[in-house]
PDB file of C-alpha atoms and ligand atoms in Angstrom:
ATOM      1  CA  MET A 300      47.812 -51.123  -9.843  1.00  0.00           C
ATOM      2  CA  LEU A 301      47.695 -53.591  -6.999  1.00  0.00           C
ATOM      3  CA  ALA A 302      49.950 -51.355  -4.907  1.00  0.00           C
ATOM      4  CA  THR A 303      47.632 -48.413  -5.568  1.00  0.00           C
ATOM      5  CA  LEU A 304      44.588 -50.363  -4.458  1.00  0.00           C
ATOM      6  CA  VAL A 305      46.281 -51.532  -1.296  1.00  0.00           C
ATOM      7  CA  ALA A 306      47.450 -48.006  -0.474  1.00  0.00           C
ATOM      8  CA  ALA A 307      43.955 -46.606  -1.075  1.00  0.00           C
ATOM      9  CA  ALA A 308      42.334 -49.262   1.071  1.00  0.00           C
ATOM     10  CA  VAL A 309      44.261 -48.278   4.185  1.00  0.00           C
ATOM     11  CA  LEU A 310      43.490 -44.571   3.995  1.00  0.00           C
ATOM     12  CA  PRO A 311      40.866 -43.750   6.645  1.00  0.00           C
ATOM     13  CA  LEU A 312      38.430 -41.949   4.318  1.00  0.00           C
ATOM     14  CA  ALA A 313      38.839 -44.228   1.297  1.00  0.00           C
ATOM     15  CA  GLY A 314      35.464 -44.843  -0.345  1.00  0.00           C
ATOM     16  CA  THR A 315      33.834 -41.687   1.025  1.00  0.00           C
ATOM     17  CA  THR A 316      32.640 -38.680  -0.988  1.00  0.00           C
ATOM     18  CA  VAL A 317      32.514 -35.206   0.545  1.00  0.00           C
ATOM     19  CA  VAL A 318      31.031 -32.070  -1.017  1.00  0.00           C
ATOM     20  CA  ILE A 319      32.610 -28.783   0.074  1.00  0.00           C
ATOM     21  CA  ASP A 320      30.593 -25.651  -0.661  1.00  0.00           C
ATOM     22  CA  PRO A 321      32.818 -22.557  -0.349  1.00  0.00           C
ATOM     23  CA  GLY A 322      30.171 -19.881   0.200  1.00  0.00           C
ATOM     24  CA  HIS A 323      29.746 -16.844  -2.143  1.00  0.00           C
ATOM     25  CA  GLN A 324      31.800 -16.443  -5.320  1.00  0.00           C
ATOM     26  CA  LEU A 325      34.176 -13.450  -5.060  1.00  0.00           C
ATOM     27  CA  GLY A 326      32.621 -11.679  -8.034  1.00  0.00           C
ATOM     28  CA  ASN A 327      28.991 -11.866  -6.881  1.00  0.00           C
ATOM     29  CA  HIS A 328      28.879  -8.098  -6.238  1.00  0.00           C
ATOM     30  CA  ASN A 329      29.708  -7.494  -9.914  1.00  0.00           C
ATOM     31  CA  PHE A 330      26.612  -9.372 -11.115  1.00  0.00           C
ATOM     32  CA  PRO A 331      23.658  -7.959  -9.118  1.00  0.00           C
ATOM     33  CA  SER A 332      20.902  -9.021 -11.534  1.00  0.00           C
ATOM     34  CA  SER A 333      22.160 -12.620 -11.602  1.00  0.00           C
ATOM     35  CA  ILE A 334      22.662 -12.725  -7.853  1.00  0.00           C
ATOM     36  CA  ASN A 335      19.260 -11.214  -7.032  1.00  0.00           C
ATOM     37  CA  ARG A 336      17.307 -13.556  -9.318  1.00  0.00           C
ATOM     38  CA  LEU A 337      14.893 -15.689  -7.279  1.00  0.00           C
ATOM     39  CA  VAL A 338      15.511 -19.438  -7.141  1.00  0.00           C
ATOM     40  CA  PRO A 339      13.783 -22.319  -5.314  1.00  0.00           C
ATOM     41  CA  ALA A 340      15.007 -22.681  -1.731  1.00  0.00           C
ATOM     42  CA  GLY A 341      12.800 -25.467  -0.339  1.00  0.00           C
ATOM     43  CA  GLY A 342       9.124 -24.519  -0.556  1.00  0.00           C
ATOM     44  CA  PHE A 343       9.807 -20.813  -1.130  1.00  0.00           C
ATOM     45  CA  ASP A 344      12.015 -18.642  -3.322  1.00  0.00           C
ATOM     46  CA  LYS A 345      15.154 -16.748  -2.353  1.00  0.00           C
ATOM     47  CA  PRO A 346      17.751 -14.664  -4.173  1.00  0.00           C
ATOM     48  CA  CYS A 347      20.322 -16.774  -6.018  1.00  0.00           C
ATOM     49  CA  ASN A 348      23.077 -15.717  -3.635  1.00  0.00           C
ATOM     50  CA  THR A 349      24.510 -12.757  -1.719  1.00  0.00           C
ATOM     51  CA  THR A 350      27.835 -10.965  -1.769  1.00  0.00           C
ATOM     52  CA  GLY A 351      28.907 -12.186   1.660  1.00  0.00           C
ATOM     53  CA  THR A 352      30.658 -10.104   4.286  1.00  0.00           C
ATOM     54  CA  ALA A 353      34.275  -9.005   4.831  1.00  0.00           C
ATOM     55  CA  THR A 354      36.645  -7.919   7.558  1.00  0.00           C
ATOM     56  CA  ASN A 355      36.712  -4.201   8.372  1.00  0.00           C
ATOM     57  CA  ALA A 356      39.961  -4.045   6.380  1.00  0.00           C
ATOM     58  CA  GLY A 357      38.213  -5.538   3.323  1.00  0.00           C
ATOM     59  CA  TYR A 358      39.318  -9.170   3.290  1.00  0.00           C
ATOM     60  CA  PRO A 359      36.298 -10.835   1.656  1.00  0.00           C
ATOM     61  CA  GLU A 360      34.336 -13.721   3.117  1.00  0.00           C
ATOM     62  CA  ALA A 361      34.444 -15.342  -0.347  1.00  0.00           C
ATOM     63  CA  THR A 362      38.238 -15.493  -0.212  1.00  0.00           C
ATOM     64  CA  PHE A 363      38.256 -16.754   3.369  1.00  0.00           C
ATOM     65  CA  ALA A 364      35.759 -19.494   2.510  1.00  0.00           C
ATOM     66  CA  TRP A 365      37.706 -20.419  -0.601  1.00  0.00           C
ATOM     67  CA  GLU A 366      41.074 -20.673   1.128  1.00  0.00           C
ATOM     68  CA  VAL A 367      39.746 -22.711   4.058  1.00  0.00           C
ATOM     69  CA  SER A 368      37.842 -24.958   1.639  1.00  0.00           C
ATOM     70  CA  VAL A 369      40.911 -25.655  -0.492  1.00  0.00           C
ATOM     71  CA  ALA A 370      42.925 -26.489   2.622  1.00  0.00           C
ATOM     72  CA  LEU A 371      40.116 -28.762   3.829  1.00  0.00           C
ATOM     73  CA  ARG A 372      39.873 -30.407   0.398  1.00  0.00           C
ATOM     74  CA  ASP A 373      43.586 -31.192   0.441  1.00  0.00           C
ATOM     75  CA  ARG A 374      43.390 -32.689   3.915  1.00  0.00           C
ATOM     76  CA  LEU A 375      40.411 -34.886   3.039  1.00  0.00           C
ATOM     77  CA  ARG A 376      42.011 -36.063  -0.193  1.00  0.00           C
ATOM     78  CA  SER A 377      45.176 -37.012   1.635  1.00  0.00           C
ATOM     79  CA  LEU A 378      42.975 -39.134   3.911  1.00  0.00           C
ATOM     80  CA  GLY A 379      41.535 -40.903   0.861  1.00  0.00           C
ATOM     81  CA  ALA A 380      38.208 -39.095   0.382  1.00  0.00           C
ATOM     82  CA  ARG A 381      36.789 -38.094  -2.965  1.00  0.00           C
ATOM     83  CA  VAL A 382      36.061 -34.363  -2.728  1.00  0.00           C
ATOM     84  CA  VAL A 383      33.723 -32.326  -4.933  1.00  0.00           C
ATOM     85  CA  MET A 384      33.629 -28.516  -4.719  1.00  0.00           C
ATOM     86  CA  THR A 385      30.596 -26.397  -5.661  1.00  0.00           C
ATOM     87  CA  ARG A 386      32.851 -23.751  -7.195  1.00  0.00           C
ATOM     88  CA  SER A 387      36.257 -24.196  -8.783  1.00  0.00           C
ATOM     89  CA  SER A 388      37.616 -20.655  -8.610  1.00  0.00           C
ATOM     90  CA  ASN A 389      37.614 -17.471  -6.520  1.00  0.00           C
ATOM     91  CA  ARG A 390      37.402 -14.705  -9.088  1.00  0.00           C
ATOM     92  CA  GLU A 391      36.000 -11.198  -9.501  1.00  0.00           C
ATOM     93  CA  ASP A 392      34.701 -12.071 -13.000  1.00  0.00           C
ATOM     94  CA  ARG A 393      32.587 -15.031 -11.816  1.00  0.00           C
ATOM     95  CA  TRP A 394      29.341 -15.365  -9.860  1.00  0.00           C
ATOM     96  CA  GLY A 395      27.346 -18.177  -8.252  1.00  0.00           C
ATOM     97  CA  PRO A 396      26.398 -20.913  -8.152  1.00  0.00           C
ATOM     98  CA  CYS A 397      22.936 -20.106  -6.761  1.00  0.00           C
ATOM     99  CA  VAL A 398      21.736 -21.586  -3.478  1.00  0.00           C
ATOM    100  CA  ASP A 399      19.522 -24.127  -5.249  1.00  0.00           C
ATOM    101  CA  VAL A 400      22.514 -25.537  -7.110  1.00  0.00           C
ATOM    102  CA  ARG A 401      24.584 -25.502  -3.932  1.00  0.00           C
ATOM    103  CA  GLY A 402      21.698 -27.156  -2.096  1.00  0.00           C
ATOM    104  CA  ARG A 403      21.410 -30.035  -4.537  1.00  0.00           C
ATOM    105  CA  ALA A 404      25.155 -30.535  -4.943  1.00  0.00           C
ATOM    106  CA  GLY A 405      25.944 -34.034  -3.800  1.00  0.00           C
ATOM    107  CA  ASN A 406      22.442 -35.466  -4.239  1.00  0.00           C
ATOM    108  CA  ARG A 407      23.007 -37.089  -7.627  1.00  0.00           C
ATOM    109  CA  ILE A 408      26.439 -38.420  -6.755  1.00  0.00           C
ATOM    110  CA  ASP A 409      25.150 -39.814  -3.448  1.00  0.00           C
ATOM    111  CA  ALA A 410      27.874 -38.076  -1.442  1.00  0.00           C
ATOM    112  CA  ASP A 411      28.259 -38.872   2.244  1.00  0.00           C
ATOM    113  CA  LEU A 412      27.939 -35.267   3.384  1.00  0.00           C
ATOM    114  CA  LYS A 413      28.127 -31.630   2.339  1.00  0.00           C
ATOM    115  CA  VAL A 414      29.653 -28.796   4.345  1.00  0.00           C
ATOM    116  CA  SER A 415      29.143 -25.122   3.433  1.00  0.00           C
ATOM    117  CA  VAL A 416      31.961 -22.859   4.604  1.00  0.00           C
ATOM    118  CA  HIS A 417      31.214 -19.257   5.619  1.00  0.00           C
ATOM    119  CA  GLY A 418      32.350 -16.423   7.840  1.00  0.00           C
ATOM    120  CA  ASP A 419      29.819 -14.266   9.627  1.00  0.00           C
ATOM    121  CA  GLY A 420      29.480 -10.486   9.696  1.00  0.00           C
ATOM    122  CA  SER A 421      27.896  -9.408  12.992  1.00  0.00           C
ATOM    123  CA  TYR A 422      28.228  -5.812  14.167  1.00  0.00           C
ATOM    124  CA  ALA A 423      27.041  -6.669  17.691  1.00  0.00           C
ATOM    125  CA  ALA A 424      29.617  -5.502  20.236  1.00  0.00           C
ATOM    126  CA  GLY A 425      32.037  -8.292  21.147  1.00  0.00           C
ATOM    127  CA  ALA A 426      30.328 -10.881  18.927  1.00  0.00           C
ATOM    128  CA  SER A 427      32.779 -13.697  18.179  1.00  0.00           C
ATOM    129  CA  GLY A 428      33.148 -17.454  17.881  1.00  0.00           C
ATOM    130  CA  PHE A 429      31.954 -20.128  15.449  1.00  0.00           C
ATOM    131  CA  HIS A 430      28.568 -21.771  15.024  1.00  0.00           C
ATOM    132  CA  VAL A 431      27.376 -24.749  13.022  1.00  0.00           C
ATOM    133  CA  ILE A 432      23.951 -24.569  11.342  1.00  0.00           C
ATOM    134  CA  ALA A 433      21.892 -27.701  10.725  1.00  0.00           C
ATOM    135  CA  PRO A 434      18.631 -27.879   8.761  1.00  0.00           C
ATOM    136  CA  ALA A 435      15.342 -27.881  10.666  1.00  0.00           C
ATOM    137  CA  ASP A 436      12.897 -30.762  10.181  1.00  0.00           C
ATOM    138  CA  ARG A 437      10.683 -29.426   7.383  1.00  0.00           C
ATOM    139  CA  SER A 438       8.535 -32.020   5.642  1.00  0.00           C
ATOM    140  CA  PRO A 439       9.044 -32.976   2.867  1.00  0.00           C
ATOM    141  CA  TRP A 440      12.310 -31.160   2.366  1.00  0.00           C
ATOM    142  CA  THR A 441      14.605 -32.216   5.175  1.00  0.00           C
ATOM    143  CA  SER A 442      12.743 -34.981   7.031  1.00  0.00           C
ATOM    144  CA  ASP A 443      15.219 -37.478   5.583  1.00  0.00           C
ATOM    145  CA  ILE A 444      18.378 -35.618   6.562  1.00  0.00           C
ATOM    146  CA  TYR A 445      17.822 -33.514   9.653  1.00  0.00           C
ATOM    147  CA  ARG A 446      18.820 -36.215  12.136  1.00  0.00           C
ATOM    148  CA  PRO A 447      22.127 -37.187  10.498  1.00  0.00           C
ATOM    149  CA  SER A 448      22.761 -33.489   9.825  1.00  0.00           C
ATOM    150  CA  LEU A 449      22.464 -32.759  13.561  1.00  0.00           C
ATOM    151  CA  ARG A 450      24.963 -35.547  14.208  1.00  0.00           C
ATOM    152  CA  LEU A 451      27.236 -33.993  11.595  1.00  0.00           C
ATOM    153  CA  ALA A 452      26.847 -30.581  13.257  1.00  0.00           C
ATOM    154  CA  GLY A 453      27.883 -32.037  16.602  1.00  0.00           C
ATOM    155  CA  ALA A 454      30.923 -33.736  15.064  1.00  0.00           C
ATOM    156  CA  VAL A 455      32.017 -30.532  13.336  1.00  0.00           C
ATOM    157  CA  ARG A 456      31.585 -28.568  16.563  1.00  0.00           C
ATOM    158  CA  THR A 457      33.775 -31.104  18.378  1.00  0.00           C
ATOM    159  CA  GLY A 458      36.418 -30.795  15.669  1.00  0.00           C
ATOM    160  CA  LEU A 459      36.516 -26.996  15.818  1.00  0.00           C
ATOM    161  CA  LEU A 460      36.579 -26.987  19.633  1.00  0.00           C
ATOM    162  CA  GLY A 461      39.505 -29.397  19.443  1.00  0.00           C
ATOM    163  CA  SER A 462      41.359 -26.901  17.255  1.00  0.00           C
ATOM    164  CA  GLY A 463      40.929 -24.281  19.960  1.00  0.00           C
ATOM    165  CA  PHE A 464      38.078 -22.210  18.524  1.00  0.00           C
ATOM    166  CA  PRO A 465      35.379 -20.905  20.889  1.00  0.00           C
ATOM    167  CA  VAL A 466      31.654 -21.314  20.191  1.00  0.00           C
ATOM    168  CA  ALA A 467      29.785 -18.152  19.219  1.00  0.00           C
ATOM    169  CA  ASN A 468      28.749 -15.869  22.068  1.00  0.00           C
ATOM    170  CA  TYR A 469      26.028 -14.147  20.008  1.00  0.00           C
ATOM    171  CA  ILE A 470      23.861 -17.088  18.867  1.00  0.00           C
ATOM    172  CA  ALA A 471      20.838 -18.200  20.900  1.00  0.00           C
ATOM    173  CA  GLY A 472      21.538 -21.286  22.969  1.00  0.00           C
ATOM    174  CA  GLY A 473      25.225 -20.533  23.327  1.00  0.00           C
ATOM    175  CA  ASP A 474      26.269 -24.087  22.428  1.00  0.00           C
ATOM    176  CA  GLY A 475      27.681 -23.315  18.980  1.00  0.00           C
ATOM    177  CA  LEU A 476      24.779 -25.040  17.227  1.00  0.00           C
ATOM    178  CA  ASP A 477      21.910 -23.450  15.336  1.00  0.00           C
ATOM    179  CA  VAL A 478      18.973 -24.975  13.452  1.00  0.00           C
ATOM    180  CA  ARG A 479      17.473 -23.026  10.543  1.00  0.00           C
ATOM    181  CA  SER A 480      14.683 -23.575   8.036  1.00  0.00           C
ATOM    182  CA  ASP A 481      15.374 -20.573   5.766  1.00  0.00           C
ATOM    183  CA  LEU A 482      18.512 -21.747   3.944  1.00  0.00           C
ATOM    184  CA  GLY A 483      18.102 -23.245   0.473  1.00  0.00           C
ATOM    185  CA  THR A 484      21.635 -24.605   0.679  1.00  0.00           C
ATOM    186  CA  LEU A 485      20.472 -26.870   3.511  1.00  0.00           C
ATOM    187  CA  ASN A 486      16.817 -27.383   2.550  1.00  0.00           C
ATOM    188  CA  LEU A 487      17.490 -28.847  -0.888  1.00  0.00           C
ATOM    189  CA  SER A 488      20.043 -31.390   0.254  1.00  0.00           C
ATOM    190  CA  ASP A 489      19.270 -35.104   0.264  1.00  0.00           C
ATOM    191  CA  ILE A 490      22.526 -35.880   2.062  1.00  0.00           C
ATOM    192  CA  PRO A 491      23.603 -34.903   5.599  1.00  0.00           C
ATOM    193  CA  THR A 492      24.615 -31.266   5.499  1.00  0.00           C
ATOM    194  CA  VAL A 493      25.674 -28.341   7.669  1.00  0.00           C
ATOM    195  CA  MET A 494      26.752 -24.755   7.173  1.00  0.00           C
ATOM    196  CA  VAL A 495      29.592 -23.415   9.317  1.00  0.00           C
ATOM    197  CA  GLU A 496      30.049 -19.769  10.249  1.00  0.00           C
ATOM    198  CA  LEU A 497      33.667 -20.113  11.309  1.00  0.00           C
ATOM    199  CA  GLY A 498      34.006 -16.751  12.993  1.00  0.00           C
ATOM    200  CA  ASN A 499      32.848 -13.161  12.991  1.00  0.00           C
ATOM    201  CA  MET A 500      34.826 -11.284  10.356  1.00  0.00           C
ATOM    202  CA  ARG A 501      33.727  -7.926  11.863  1.00  0.00           C
ATOM    203  CA  ASN A 502      35.437  -8.789  15.176  1.00  0.00           C
ATOM    204  CA  ALA A 503      38.999  -7.433  15.070  1.00  0.00           C
ATOM    205  CA  SER A 504      40.711 -10.201  17.021  1.00  0.00           C
ATOM    206  CA  GLU A 505      38.850 -12.939  15.195  1.00  0.00           C
ATOM    207  CA  ALA A 506      39.548 -11.243  11.845  1.00  0.00           C
ATOM    208  CA  ALA A 507      43.260 -11.422  12.676  1.00  0.00           C
ATOM    209  CA  VAL A 508      42.962 -15.211  12.919  1.00  0.00           C
ATOM    210  CA  MET A 509      40.787 -15.524   9.808  1.00  0.00           C
ATOM    211  CA  THR A 510      43.163 -13.465   7.660  1.00  0.00           C
ATOM    212  CA  SER A 511      46.260 -15.447   8.673  1.00  0.00           C
ATOM    213  CA  ALA A 512      47.404 -18.571   6.858  1.00  0.00           C
ATOM    214  CA  ARG A 513      48.010 -20.240  10.209  1.00  0.00           C
ATOM    215  CA  GLY A 514      44.490 -19.438  11.364  1.00  0.00           C
ATOM    216  CA  ARG A 515      42.945 -20.790   8.192  1.00  0.00           C
ATOM    217  CA  ALA A 516      45.027 -23.975   8.459  1.00  0.00           C
ATOM    218  CA  ARG A 517      43.695 -24.422  11.992  1.00  0.00           C
ATOM    219  CA  TYR A 518      40.101 -24.008  10.770  1.00  0.00           C
ATOM    220  CA  ALA A 519      40.763 -26.624   8.070  1.00  0.00           C
ATOM    221  CA  ASP A 520      42.272 -28.964  10.666  1.00  0.00           C
ATOM    222  CA  GLY A 521      39.237 -28.622  12.916  1.00  0.00           C
ATOM    223  CA  LEU A 522      36.804 -29.181  10.063  1.00  0.00           C
ATOM    224  CA  ALA A 523      38.715 -32.212   8.793  1.00  0.00           C
ATOM    225  CA  THR A 524      38.754 -33.723  12.278  1.00  0.00           C
ATOM    226  CA  GLY A 525      35.010 -33.141  12.608  1.00  0.00           C
ATOM    227  CA  LEU A 526      34.146 -34.636   9.224  1.00  0.00           C
ATOM    228  CA  ARG A 527      36.368 -37.617   9.882  1.00  0.00           C
ATOM    229  CA  ARG A 528      34.600 -38.127  13.193  1.00  0.00           C
ATOM    230  CA  PHE A 529      31.212 -38.160  11.432  1.00  0.00           C
ATOM    231  CA  LEU A 530      32.386 -40.458   8.642  1.00  0.00           C
ATOM    232  CA  GLY A 531      33.685 -42.865  11.262  1.00  0.00           C
TER     233      GLY A 531
HETATM  234 ZN1  LIG B  15      28.281 -16.301   4.020  1.00  0.00          ZN
END
């Protein structure tokens, strides 16, 4: 017991709690009425969830998000963090959770941060690169978290840049950061939170990275470095 405590105490993320939200359950497209049901999203209603995108060859965003999230979870746990996931499977016969549940995940357990993992699906010619989305300052929803969430966004961007990923060339500002007020997943959080669009799945060269185990490991490395930077 004593040895366990000593070992835990020296791990860099011991005592921290991280919520990972792997966007879109794989089976969402099989449950349209459940997925289209309106839920609270922070002062307005939005559909429970969407189906997500895919590569042109059909590799689903849900599977990409799941596999990166599991790899990230394992890295954070090995650093001593407690990790909670908003879904525990990637299956065609499951749907959800809805954005309101994803948004509130972490509030009751007083987690240190929440990161939502996504891939984007832009058809704009040449669109590629990652971007990190932080919540806008919307009273009363995010006034308490938008500042630390921006810090978290900057740390995650630094981590992904360090893993060799370029910032998105199709998002206004061009700095790899975006601020949005329309996402229930961010609006309903009481803990620092960001959503990452790790790459454009409709871009052939980026899809090649996102569909490879090595590419996904590199995304997980970059995210882990960024979260560790934020958690200090
Ligand atoms: Zn998505």
